[in-house]
Tab-separated table of C-alpha atoms in Angstrom:
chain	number	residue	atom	x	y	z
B	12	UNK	CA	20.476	31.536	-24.277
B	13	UNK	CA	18.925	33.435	-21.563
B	14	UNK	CA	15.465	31.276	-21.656
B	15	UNK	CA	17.493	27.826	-21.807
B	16	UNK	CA	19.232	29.138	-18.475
B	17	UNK	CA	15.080	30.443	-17.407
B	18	UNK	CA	14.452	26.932	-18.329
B	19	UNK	CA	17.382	25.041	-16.479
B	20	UNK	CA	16.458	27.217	-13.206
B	21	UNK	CA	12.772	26.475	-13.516
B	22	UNK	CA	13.454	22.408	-13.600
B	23	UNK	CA	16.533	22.573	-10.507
B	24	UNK	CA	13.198	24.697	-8.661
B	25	UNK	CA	10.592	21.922	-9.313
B	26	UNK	CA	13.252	19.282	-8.006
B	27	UNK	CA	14.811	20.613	-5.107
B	28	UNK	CA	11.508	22.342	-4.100
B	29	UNK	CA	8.095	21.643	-5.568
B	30	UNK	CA	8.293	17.795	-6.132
B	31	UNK	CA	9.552	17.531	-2.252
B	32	UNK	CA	7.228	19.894	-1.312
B	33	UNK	CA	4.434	17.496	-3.182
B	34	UNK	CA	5.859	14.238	-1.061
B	35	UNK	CA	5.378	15.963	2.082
B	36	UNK	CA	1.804	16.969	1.491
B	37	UNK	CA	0.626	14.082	0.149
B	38	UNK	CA	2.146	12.119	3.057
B	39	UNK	CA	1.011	14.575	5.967
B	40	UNK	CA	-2.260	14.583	3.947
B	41	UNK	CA	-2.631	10.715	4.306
B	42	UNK	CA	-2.134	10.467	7.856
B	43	UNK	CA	-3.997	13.543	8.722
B	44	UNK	CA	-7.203	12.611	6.711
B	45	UNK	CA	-7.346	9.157	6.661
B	46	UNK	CA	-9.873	7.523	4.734
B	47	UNK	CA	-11.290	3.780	3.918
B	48	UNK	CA	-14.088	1.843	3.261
B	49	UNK	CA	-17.025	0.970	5.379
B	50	UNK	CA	-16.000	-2.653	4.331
B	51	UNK	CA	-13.196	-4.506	2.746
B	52	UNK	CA	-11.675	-8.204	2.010
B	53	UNK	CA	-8.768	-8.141	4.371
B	54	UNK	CA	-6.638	-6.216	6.845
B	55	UNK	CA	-3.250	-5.931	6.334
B	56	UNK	CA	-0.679	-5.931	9.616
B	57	UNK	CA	2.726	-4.128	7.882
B	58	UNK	CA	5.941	-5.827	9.874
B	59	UNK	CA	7.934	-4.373	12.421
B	60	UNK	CA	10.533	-5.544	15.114
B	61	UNK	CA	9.394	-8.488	17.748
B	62	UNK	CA	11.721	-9.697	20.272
B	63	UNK	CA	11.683	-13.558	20.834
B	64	UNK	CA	8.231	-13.712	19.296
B	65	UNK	CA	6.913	-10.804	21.477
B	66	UNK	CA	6.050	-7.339	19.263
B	67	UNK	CA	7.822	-4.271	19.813
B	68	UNK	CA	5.789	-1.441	20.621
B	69	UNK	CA	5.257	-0.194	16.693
B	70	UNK	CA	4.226	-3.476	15.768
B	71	UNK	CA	1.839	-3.903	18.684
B	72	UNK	CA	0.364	-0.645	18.172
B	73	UNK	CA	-0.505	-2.507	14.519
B	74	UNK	CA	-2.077	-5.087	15.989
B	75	UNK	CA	-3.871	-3.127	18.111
B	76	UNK	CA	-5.442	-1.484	15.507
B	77	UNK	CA	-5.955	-4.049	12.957
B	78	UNK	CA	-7.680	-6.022	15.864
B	79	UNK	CA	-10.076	-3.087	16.573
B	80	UNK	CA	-11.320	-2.422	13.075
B	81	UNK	CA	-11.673	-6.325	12.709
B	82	UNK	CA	-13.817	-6.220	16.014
B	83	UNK	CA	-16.055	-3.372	14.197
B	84	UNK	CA	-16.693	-5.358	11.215
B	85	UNK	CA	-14.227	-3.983	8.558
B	86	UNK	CA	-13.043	-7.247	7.515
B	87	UNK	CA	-13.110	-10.907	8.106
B	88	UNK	CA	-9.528	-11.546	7.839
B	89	UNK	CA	-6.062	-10.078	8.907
B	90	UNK	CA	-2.690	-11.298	7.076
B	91	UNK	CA	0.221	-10.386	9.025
B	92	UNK	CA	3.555	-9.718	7.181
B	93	UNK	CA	7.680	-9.951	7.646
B	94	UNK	CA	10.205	-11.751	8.242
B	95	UNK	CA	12.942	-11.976	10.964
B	96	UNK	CA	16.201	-10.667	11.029
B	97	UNK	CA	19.584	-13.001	10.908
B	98	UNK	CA	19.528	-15.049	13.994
B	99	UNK	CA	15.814	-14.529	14.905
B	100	UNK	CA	14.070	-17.499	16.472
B	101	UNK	CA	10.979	-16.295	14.461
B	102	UNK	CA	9.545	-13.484	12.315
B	103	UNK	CA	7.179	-10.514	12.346
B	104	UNK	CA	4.482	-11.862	10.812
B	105	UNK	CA	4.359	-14.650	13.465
B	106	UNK	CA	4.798	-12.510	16.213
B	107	UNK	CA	1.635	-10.829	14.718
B	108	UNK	CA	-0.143	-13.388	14.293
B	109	UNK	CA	0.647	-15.184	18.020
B	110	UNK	CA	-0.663	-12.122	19.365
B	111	UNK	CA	-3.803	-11.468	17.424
B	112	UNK	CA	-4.674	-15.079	18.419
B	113	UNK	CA	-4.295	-14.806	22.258
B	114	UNK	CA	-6.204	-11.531	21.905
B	115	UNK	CA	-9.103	-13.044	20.874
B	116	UNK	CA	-8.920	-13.377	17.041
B	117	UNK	CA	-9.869	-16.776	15.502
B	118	UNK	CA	-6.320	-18.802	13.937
B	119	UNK	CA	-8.202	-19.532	10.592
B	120	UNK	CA	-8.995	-15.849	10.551
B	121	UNK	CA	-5.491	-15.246	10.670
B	122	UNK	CA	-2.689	-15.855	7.474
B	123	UNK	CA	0.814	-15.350	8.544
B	124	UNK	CA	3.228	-14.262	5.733
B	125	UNK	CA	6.850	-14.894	6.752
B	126	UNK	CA	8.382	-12.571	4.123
B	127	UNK	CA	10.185	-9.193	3.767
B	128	UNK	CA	11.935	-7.011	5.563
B	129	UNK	CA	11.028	-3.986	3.875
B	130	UNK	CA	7.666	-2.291	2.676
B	131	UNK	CA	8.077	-3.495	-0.874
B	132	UNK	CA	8.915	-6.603	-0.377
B	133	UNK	CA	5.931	-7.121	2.226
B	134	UNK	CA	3.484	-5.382	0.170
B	135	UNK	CA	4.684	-8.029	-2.919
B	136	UNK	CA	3.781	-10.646	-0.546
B	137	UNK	CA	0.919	-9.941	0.526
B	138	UNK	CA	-0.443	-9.088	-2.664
B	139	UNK	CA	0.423	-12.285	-4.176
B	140	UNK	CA	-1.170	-13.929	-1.534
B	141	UNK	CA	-4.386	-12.152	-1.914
B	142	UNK	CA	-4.692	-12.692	-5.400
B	143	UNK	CA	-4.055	-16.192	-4.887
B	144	UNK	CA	-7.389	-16.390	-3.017
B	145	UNK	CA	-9.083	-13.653	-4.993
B	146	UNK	CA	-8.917	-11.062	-3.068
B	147	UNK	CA	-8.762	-7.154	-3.985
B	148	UNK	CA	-9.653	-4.883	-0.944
B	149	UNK	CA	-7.713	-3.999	2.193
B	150	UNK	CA	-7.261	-2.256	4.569
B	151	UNK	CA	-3.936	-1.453	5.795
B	152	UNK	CA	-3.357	-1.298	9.888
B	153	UNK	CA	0.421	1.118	9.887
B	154	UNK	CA	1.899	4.245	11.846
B	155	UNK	CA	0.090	7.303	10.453
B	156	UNK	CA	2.570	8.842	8.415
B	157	UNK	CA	3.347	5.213	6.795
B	158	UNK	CA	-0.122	5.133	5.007
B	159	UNK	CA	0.910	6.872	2.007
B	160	UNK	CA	3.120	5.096	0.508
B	161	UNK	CA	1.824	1.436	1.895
B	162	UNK	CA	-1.478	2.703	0.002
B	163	UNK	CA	0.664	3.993	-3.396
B	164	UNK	CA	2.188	0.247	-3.364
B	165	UNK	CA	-0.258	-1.752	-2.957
B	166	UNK	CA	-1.990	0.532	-5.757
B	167	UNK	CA	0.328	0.004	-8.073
B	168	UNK	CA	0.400	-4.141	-7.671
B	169	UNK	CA	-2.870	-4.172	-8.178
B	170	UNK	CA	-5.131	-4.013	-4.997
B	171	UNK	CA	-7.797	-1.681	-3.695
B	172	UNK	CA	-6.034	0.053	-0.373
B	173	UNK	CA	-6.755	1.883	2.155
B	174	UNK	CA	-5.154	3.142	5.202
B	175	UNK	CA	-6.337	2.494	9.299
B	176	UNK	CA	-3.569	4.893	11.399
B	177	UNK	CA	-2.317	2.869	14.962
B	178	UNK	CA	-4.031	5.195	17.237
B	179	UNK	CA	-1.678	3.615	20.099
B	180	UNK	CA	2.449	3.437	20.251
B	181	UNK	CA	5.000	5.593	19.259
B	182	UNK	CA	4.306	6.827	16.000
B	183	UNK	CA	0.917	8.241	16.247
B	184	UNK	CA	0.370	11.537	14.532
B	185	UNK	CA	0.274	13.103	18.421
B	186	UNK	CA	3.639	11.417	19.331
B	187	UNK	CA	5.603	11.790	15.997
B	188	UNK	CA	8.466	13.986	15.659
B	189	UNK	CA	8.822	15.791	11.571
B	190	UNK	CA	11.682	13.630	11.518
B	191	UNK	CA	9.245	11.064	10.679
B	192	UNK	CA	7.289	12.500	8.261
B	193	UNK	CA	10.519	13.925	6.241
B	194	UNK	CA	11.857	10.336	6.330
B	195	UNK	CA	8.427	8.711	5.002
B	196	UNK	CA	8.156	11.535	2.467
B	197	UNK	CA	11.813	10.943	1.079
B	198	UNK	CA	10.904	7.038	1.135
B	199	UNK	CA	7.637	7.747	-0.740
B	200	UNK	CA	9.572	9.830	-3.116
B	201	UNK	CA	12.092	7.244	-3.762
B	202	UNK	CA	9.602	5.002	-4.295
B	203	UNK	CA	7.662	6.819	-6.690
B	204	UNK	CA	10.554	8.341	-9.205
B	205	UNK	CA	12.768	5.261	-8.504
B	206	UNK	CA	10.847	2.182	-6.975
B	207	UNK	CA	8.409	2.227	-9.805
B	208	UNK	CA	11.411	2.018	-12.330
B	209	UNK	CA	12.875	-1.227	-10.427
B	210	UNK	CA	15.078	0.505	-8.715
B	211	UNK	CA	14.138	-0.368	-5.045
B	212	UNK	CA	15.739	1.008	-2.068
B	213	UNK	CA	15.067	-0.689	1.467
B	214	UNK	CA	13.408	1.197	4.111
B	215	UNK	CA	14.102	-1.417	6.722
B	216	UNK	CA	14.296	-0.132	10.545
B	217	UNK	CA	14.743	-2.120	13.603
B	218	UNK	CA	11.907	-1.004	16.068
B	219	UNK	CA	14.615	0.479	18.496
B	220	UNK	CA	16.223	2.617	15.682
B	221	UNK	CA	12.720	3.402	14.232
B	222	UNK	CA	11.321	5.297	17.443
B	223	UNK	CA	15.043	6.346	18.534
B	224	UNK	CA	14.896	8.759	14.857
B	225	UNK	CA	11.550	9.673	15.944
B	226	UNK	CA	12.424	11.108	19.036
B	227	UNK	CA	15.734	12.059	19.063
B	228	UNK	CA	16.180	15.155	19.308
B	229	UNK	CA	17.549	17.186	16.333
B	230	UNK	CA	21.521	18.519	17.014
């Protein structure tokens, strides 16, 4: 009796602490030491809130950086991804992809993919796409402490992913509150013990709310 109750302890520890405690490494690990290849297929520009076809200041900071490690030679190509919310006159990914051309970045070295408002559902999109044109490497252009789990999903469908931080906007490892790393760590968590089971649970943030739980300080 007594080691079944050892045993029932050990297993409410390794939930409530360790396996927590491992999504919060691996996610502050990710943005901290960021890693990717000297080359790749594609760069990937994750969705965020745009206003009237204008990108909010997360999804600009994106751009920003998928544009830079396009200019160095990462990649040849940048897909931009997301839809727009209920009564939008258009979507992220053509937001992204307005902006990347009138910053200098060729249209046919662009690929717009209107879908998803959530990380799943943009990383399923993408993915398809790039398998549709053979394509296995990327590079993915987020917020810092979003690379882990846009890295573990694209992973798992099949693609060869790495991670480029925004080194500009909000959510920069500098600018970040914990807030945002505990909320990417429980989404990564999710992900991994339920997301991979089907079980999907939307992460989905206007760009006002996302920087607002950023910085907002804790009552």
């Amino acid at each position: 009796m007594f080691k079944l109750i050892r045993r029932v302890i050990s297993l409410a520890l390794a939930v409530v602490v360790i396996i927590p405690t491992y999504a919060l490494f691996v996610t502050w690990n990710s943005a901290k030491n960021p890693t990717f290849r000297s080359t790749a297929e594609v760069i990937v520009v994750p969705g965020a809130a745009q206003l009237n076809g204008v990108p909010g200041e997360v999804l600009l900071a994106r751009l920003i950086e998928a544009k830079r490690i396009k200019d160095a030679g990462y990649a040849p190509l940048i897909i931009t991804v997301g839809a727009g919310a209920p009564g939008d006159r258009t979507t992220e990914a053509a937001a992204g992809k307005y902006w990347l051309t009138q910053n200098g970045v060729a249209k046919n070295r662009v690929i717009s993919i209107p879908v998803g408002r959530d990380t799943f559902s943009q990383t399923q999109a993408y993915i398809k796409e790039m398998k549709s044109r053979k394509l296995y490497n990327v590079i993915i252009a987020t917020d810092a402490y979003h690379c882990q789990r846009t890295i573990t999903m694209a992973k798992d469908l099949g693609a060869t992913a790495t991670c480029s931080p925004a080194s500009t906007g909000p959510n920069t490892l500098a600018k970040s509150r914990y807030r945002y790393l505990i909320r990417e760590a429980g989404a990564y968590l999710a992900y991994i013990t339920l997301g991979r089971r089907g079980i999907h649970i939307s992460d989905h943030l206007t760009n006002s709310k996302l920087v607002r739980y950023v910085y907002d300080p804790v009552a």
